[in-house]
PDB file of C-alpha atoms in Angstrom:
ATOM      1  CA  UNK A 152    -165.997-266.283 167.960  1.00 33.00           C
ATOM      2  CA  UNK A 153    -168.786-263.446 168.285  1.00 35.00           C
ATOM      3  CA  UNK A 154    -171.161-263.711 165.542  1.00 40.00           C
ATOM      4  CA  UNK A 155    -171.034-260.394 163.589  1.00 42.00           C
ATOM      5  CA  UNK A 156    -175.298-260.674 162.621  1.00 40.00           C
ATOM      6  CA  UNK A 157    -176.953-261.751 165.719  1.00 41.00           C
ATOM      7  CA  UNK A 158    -179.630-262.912 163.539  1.00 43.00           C
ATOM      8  CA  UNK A 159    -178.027-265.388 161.411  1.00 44.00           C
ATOM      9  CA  UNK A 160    -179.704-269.203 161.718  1.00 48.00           C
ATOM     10  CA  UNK A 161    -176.192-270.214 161.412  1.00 45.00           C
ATOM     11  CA  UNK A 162    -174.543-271.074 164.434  1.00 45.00           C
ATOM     12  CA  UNK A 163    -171.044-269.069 165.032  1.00 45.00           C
ATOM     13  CA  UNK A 164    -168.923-270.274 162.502  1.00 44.00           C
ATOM     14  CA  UNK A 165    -164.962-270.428 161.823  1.00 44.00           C
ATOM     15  CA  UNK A 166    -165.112-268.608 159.015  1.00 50.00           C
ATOM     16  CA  UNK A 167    -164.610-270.244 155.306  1.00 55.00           C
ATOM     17  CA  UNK A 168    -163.711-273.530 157.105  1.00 61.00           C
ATOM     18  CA  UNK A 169    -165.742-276.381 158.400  1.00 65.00           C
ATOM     19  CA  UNK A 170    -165.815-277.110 162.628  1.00 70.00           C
ATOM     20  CA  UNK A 171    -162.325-277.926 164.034  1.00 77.00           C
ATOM     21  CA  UNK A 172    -160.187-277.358 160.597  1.00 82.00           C
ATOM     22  CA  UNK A 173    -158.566-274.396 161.592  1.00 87.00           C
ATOM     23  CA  UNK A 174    -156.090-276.276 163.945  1.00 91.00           C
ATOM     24  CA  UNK A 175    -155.112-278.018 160.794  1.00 90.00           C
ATOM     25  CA  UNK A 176    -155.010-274.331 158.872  1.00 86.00           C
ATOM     26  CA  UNK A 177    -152.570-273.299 161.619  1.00 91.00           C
ATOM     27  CA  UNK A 178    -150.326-276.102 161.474  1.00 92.00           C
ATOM     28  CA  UNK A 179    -150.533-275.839 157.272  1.00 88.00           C
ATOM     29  CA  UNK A 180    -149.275-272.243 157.951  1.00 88.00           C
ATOM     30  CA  UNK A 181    -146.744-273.246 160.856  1.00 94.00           C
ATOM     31  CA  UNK A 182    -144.720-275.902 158.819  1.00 91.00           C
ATOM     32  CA  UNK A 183    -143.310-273.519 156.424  1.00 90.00           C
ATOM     33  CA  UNK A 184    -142.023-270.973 158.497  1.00 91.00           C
ATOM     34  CA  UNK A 185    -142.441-269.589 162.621  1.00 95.00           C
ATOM     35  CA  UNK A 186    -144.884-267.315 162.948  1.00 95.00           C
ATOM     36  CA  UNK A 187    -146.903-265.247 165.330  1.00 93.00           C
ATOM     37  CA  UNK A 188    -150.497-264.904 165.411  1.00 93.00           C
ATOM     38  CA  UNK A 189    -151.014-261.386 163.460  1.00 94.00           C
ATOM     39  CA  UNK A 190    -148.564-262.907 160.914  1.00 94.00           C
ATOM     40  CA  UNK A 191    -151.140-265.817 160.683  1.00 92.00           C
ATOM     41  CA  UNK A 192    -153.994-263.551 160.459  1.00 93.00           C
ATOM     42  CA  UNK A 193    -152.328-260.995 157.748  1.00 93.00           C
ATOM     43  CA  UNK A 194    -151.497-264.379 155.578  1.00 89.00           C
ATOM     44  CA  UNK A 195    -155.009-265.770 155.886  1.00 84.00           C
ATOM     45  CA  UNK A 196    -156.384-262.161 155.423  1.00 85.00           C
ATOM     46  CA  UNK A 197    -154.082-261.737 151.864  1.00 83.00           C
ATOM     47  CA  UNK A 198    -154.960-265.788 150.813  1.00 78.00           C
ATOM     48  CA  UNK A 199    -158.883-264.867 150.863  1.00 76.00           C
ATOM     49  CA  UNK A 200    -157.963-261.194 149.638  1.00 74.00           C
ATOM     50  CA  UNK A 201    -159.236-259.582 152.284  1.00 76.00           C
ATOM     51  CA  UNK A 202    -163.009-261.425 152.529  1.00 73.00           C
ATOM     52  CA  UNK A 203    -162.234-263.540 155.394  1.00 78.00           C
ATOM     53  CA  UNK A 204    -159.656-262.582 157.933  1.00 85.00           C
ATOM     54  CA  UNK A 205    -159.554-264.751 160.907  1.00 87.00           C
ATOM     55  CA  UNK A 206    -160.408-263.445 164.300  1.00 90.00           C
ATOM     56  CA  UNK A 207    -157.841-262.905 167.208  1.00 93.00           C
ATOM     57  CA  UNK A 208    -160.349-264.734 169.176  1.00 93.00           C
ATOM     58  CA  UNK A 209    -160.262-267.618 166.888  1.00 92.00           C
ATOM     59  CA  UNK A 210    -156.187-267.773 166.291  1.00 94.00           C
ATOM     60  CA  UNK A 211    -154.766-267.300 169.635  1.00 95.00           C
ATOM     61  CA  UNK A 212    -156.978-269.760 171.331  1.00 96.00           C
ATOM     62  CA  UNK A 213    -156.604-272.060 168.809  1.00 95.00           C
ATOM     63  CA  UNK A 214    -152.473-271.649 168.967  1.00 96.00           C
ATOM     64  CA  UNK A 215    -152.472-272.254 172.434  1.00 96.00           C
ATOM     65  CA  UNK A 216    -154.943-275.005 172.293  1.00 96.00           C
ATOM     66  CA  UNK A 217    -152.290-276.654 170.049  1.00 97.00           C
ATOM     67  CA  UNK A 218    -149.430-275.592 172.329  1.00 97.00           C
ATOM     68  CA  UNK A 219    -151.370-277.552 174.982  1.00 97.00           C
ATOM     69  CA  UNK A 220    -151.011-280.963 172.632  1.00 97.00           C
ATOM     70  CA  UNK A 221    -147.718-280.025 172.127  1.00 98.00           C
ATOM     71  CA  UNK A 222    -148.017-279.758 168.766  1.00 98.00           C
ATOM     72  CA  UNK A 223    -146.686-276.407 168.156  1.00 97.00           C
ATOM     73  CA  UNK A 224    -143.804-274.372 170.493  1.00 97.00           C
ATOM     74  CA  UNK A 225    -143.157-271.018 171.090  1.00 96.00           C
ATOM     75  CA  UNK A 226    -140.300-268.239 171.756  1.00 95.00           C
ATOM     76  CA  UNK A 227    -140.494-264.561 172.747  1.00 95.00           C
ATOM     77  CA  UNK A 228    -139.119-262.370 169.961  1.00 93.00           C
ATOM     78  CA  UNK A 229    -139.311-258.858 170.134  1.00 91.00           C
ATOM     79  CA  UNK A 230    -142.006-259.110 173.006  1.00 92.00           C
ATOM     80  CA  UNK A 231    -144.466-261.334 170.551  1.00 92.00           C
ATOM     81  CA  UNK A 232    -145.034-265.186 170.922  1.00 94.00           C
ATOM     82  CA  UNK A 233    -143.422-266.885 167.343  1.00 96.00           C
ATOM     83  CA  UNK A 234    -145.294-269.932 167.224  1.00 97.00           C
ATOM     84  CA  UNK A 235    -142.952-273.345 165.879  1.00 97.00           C
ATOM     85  CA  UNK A 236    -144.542-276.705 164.399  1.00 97.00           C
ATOM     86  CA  UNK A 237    -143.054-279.533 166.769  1.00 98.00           C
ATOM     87  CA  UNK A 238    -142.363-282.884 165.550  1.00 97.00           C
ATOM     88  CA  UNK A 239    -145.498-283.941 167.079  1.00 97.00           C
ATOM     89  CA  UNK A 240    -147.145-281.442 165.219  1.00 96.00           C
ATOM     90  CA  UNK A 241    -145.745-282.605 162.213  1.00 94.00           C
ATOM     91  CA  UNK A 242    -146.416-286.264 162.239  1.00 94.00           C
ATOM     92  CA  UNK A 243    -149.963-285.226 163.550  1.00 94.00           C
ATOM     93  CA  UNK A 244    -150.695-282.995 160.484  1.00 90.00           C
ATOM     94  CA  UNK A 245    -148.775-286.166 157.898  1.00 89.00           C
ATOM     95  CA  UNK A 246    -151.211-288.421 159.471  1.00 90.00           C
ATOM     96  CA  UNK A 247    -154.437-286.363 158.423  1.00 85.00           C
ATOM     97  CA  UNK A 248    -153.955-288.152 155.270  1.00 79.00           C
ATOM     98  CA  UNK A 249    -155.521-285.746 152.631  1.00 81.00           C
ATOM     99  CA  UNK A 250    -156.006-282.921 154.976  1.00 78.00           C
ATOM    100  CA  UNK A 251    -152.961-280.438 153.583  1.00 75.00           C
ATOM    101  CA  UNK A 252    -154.417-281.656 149.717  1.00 80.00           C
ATOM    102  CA  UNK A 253    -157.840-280.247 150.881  1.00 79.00           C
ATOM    103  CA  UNK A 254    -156.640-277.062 152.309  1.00 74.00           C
ATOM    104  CA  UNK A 255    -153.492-276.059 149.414  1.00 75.00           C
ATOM    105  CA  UNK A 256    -156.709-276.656 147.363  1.00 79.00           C
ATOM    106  CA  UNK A 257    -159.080-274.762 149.011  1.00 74.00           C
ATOM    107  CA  UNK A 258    -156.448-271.819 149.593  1.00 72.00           C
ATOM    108  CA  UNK A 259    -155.913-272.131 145.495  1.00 76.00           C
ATOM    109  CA  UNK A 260    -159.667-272.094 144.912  1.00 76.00           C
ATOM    110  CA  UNK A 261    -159.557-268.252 146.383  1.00 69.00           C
ATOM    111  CA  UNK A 262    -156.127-267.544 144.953  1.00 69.00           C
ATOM    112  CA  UNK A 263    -156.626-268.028 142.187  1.00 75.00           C
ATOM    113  CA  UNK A 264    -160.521-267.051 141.608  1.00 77.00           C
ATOM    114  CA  UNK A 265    -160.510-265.000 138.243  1.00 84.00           C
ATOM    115  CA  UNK A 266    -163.887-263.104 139.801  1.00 85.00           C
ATOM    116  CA  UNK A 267    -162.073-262.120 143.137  1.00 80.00           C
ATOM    117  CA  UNK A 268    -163.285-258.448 142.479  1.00 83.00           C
ATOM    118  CA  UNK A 269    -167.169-258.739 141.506  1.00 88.00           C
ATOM    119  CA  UNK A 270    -166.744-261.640 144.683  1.00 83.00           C
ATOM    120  CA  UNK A 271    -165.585-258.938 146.425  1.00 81.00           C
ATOM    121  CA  UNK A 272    -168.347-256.434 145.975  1.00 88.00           C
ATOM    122  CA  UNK A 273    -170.980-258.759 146.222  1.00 89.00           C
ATOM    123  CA  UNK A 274    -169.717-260.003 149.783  1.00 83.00           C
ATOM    124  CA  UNK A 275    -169.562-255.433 150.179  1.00 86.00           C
ATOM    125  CA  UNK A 276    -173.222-255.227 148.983  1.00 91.00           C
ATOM    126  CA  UNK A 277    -174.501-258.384 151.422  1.00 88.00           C
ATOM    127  CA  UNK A 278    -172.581-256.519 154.606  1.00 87.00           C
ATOM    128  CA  UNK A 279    -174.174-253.252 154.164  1.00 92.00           C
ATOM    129  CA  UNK A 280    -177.883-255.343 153.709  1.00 92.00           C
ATOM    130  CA  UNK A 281    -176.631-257.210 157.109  1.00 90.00           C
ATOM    131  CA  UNK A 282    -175.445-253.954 158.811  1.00 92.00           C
ATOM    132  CA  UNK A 283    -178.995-252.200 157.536  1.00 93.00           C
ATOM    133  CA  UNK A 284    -181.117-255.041 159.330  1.00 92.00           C
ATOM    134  CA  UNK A 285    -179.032-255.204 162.278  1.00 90.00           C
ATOM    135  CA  UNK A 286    -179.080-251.668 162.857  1.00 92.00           C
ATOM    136  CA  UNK A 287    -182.900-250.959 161.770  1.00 92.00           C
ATOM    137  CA  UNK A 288    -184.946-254.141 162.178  1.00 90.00           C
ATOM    138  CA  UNK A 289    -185.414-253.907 165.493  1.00 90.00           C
ATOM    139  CA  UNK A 290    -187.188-250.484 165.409  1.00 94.00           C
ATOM    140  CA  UNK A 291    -189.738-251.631 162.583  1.00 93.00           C
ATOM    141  CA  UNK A 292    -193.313-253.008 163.425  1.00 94.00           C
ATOM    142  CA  UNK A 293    -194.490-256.458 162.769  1.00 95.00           C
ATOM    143  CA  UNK A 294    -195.861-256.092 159.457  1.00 96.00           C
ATOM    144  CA  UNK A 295    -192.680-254.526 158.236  1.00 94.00           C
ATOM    145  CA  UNK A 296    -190.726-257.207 159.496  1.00 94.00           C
ATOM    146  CA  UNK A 297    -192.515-259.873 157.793  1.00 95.00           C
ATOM    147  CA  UNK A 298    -192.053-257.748 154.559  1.00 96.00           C
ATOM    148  CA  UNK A 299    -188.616-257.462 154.995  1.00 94.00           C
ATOM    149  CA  UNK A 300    -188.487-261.477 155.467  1.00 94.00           C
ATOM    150  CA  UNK A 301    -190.420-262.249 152.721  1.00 96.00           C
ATOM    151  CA  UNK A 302    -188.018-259.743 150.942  1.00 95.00           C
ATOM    152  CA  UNK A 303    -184.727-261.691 152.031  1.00 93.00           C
ATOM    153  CA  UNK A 304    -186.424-265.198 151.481  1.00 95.00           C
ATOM    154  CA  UNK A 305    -187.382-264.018 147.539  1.00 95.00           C
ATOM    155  CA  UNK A 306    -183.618-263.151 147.041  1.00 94.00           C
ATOM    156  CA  UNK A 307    -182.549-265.980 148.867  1.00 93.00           C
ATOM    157  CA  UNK A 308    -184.582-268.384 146.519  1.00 94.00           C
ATOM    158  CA  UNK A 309    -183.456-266.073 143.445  1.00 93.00           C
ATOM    159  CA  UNK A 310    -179.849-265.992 144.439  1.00 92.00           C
ATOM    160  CA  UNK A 311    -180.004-270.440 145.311  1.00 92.00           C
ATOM    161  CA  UNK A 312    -181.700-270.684 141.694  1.00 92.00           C
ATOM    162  CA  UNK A 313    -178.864-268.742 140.174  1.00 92.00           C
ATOM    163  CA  UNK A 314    -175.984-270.362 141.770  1.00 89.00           C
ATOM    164  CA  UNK A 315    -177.569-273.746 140.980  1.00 89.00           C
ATOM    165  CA  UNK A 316    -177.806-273.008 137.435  1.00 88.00           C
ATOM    166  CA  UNK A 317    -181.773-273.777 137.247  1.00 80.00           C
ATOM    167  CA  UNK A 318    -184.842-271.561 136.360  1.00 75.00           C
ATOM    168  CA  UNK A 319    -187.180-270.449 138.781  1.00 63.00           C
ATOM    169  CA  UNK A 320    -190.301-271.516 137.079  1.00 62.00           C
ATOM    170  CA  UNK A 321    -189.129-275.005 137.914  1.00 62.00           C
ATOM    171  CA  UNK A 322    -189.574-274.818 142.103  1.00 62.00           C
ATOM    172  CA  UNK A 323    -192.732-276.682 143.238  1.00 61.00           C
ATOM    173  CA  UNK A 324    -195.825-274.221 143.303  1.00 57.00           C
ATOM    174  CA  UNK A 325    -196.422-272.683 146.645  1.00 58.00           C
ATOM    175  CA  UNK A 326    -197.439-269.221 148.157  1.00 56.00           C
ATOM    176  CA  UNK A 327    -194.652-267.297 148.848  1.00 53.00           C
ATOM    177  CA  UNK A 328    -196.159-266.746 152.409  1.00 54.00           C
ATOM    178  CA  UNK A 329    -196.503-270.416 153.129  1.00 59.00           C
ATOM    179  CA  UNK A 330    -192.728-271.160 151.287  1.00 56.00           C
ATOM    180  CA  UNK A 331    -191.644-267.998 153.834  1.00 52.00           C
ATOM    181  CA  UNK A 332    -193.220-269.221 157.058  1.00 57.00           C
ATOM    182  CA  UNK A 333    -192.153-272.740 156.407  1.00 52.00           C
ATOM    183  CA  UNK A 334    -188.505-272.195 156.044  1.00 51.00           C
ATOM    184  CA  UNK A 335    -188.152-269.171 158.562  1.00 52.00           C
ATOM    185  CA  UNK A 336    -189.643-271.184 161.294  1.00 53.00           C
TER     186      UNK A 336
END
């Protein structure tokens, strides 16, 4: 799947899930009802209201990766693949053990987030700071960059400290250039 900021540290990611659980996320989705792909991706799209939708890339791939296993089927409808959970597919998913627990829970988790909204325009506000640098880093000199990082790595440690619950005052005492350089290595 294409990374959206060529910059991230991260390597390309499957979204919300961790490596190789969306084959199980397809199967989840497959074993209540036929489906085609864009059906897949609208559902995901609606579960995570609307802050994680699934690449093409990601969900056809991965369908016929699992049509290869023989763990899912399909038919031609309407001139669209409908992708069916096989038997196979079935006993493969039962004998995950607490796979389907982990992902009904994690789907609930989003569903049922009472700060969807403010989650919402928070993951707004950190796109248009990700567009921004990808479009304009790479015309500013050195010295700007290195602002901008030490910039990014203050809100970073900020936005860790608030998450975590803790006070800032209570991180080990280092210059913010050496903390910077250190970590962005």
């Amino acid at each position: 799947m294409f990374n959206r900021y060529p910059f991230s540290t991260r390597p390309r990611s499957e979204g919300p899930f961790r490596r190789g659980m969306f084959k199980y996320i397809l199967l989840y989705f497959l074993k209540d009802r036929p489906s085609h792909g864009y059906e897949i991706i609208q559902a995901l799209e609606e579960r995570f209201h609307g802050l994680y939708v699934p690449s093409a890339g990601l969900v056809y791939p991965t369908l016929q990766m699992l049509e290869e296993m023989g763990y899912v089927t399909f038919a031609e409808r309407d001139g669209k693949k409908v992708y069916t959970i096989t038997d196979e597919g079935r006993r493969f998913l039962a004998e995950q053990g607490d796979v389907e627990a982990r992902i009904t829970d994690y789907l609930n988790e989003w569903q049922s987030n009472p700060n969807i909204e403010d989650i919402r325009r928070t993951m707004r506000e950190f796109g248009r700071l990700a567009e921004l640098l990808n479009n304009e880093v790479r015309k500013a000199d050195v010295r700007k960059v290195r602002r901008v990082r030490e910039v990014i790595f203050r809100v970073y440690e900020e936005i860790e400290d608030i998450l975590a619950d803790r006070n800032a005052s209570a991180r080990p005492s280092e210059s913010n250039s050496n903390r910077v350089e250190r970590v962005t290595k």
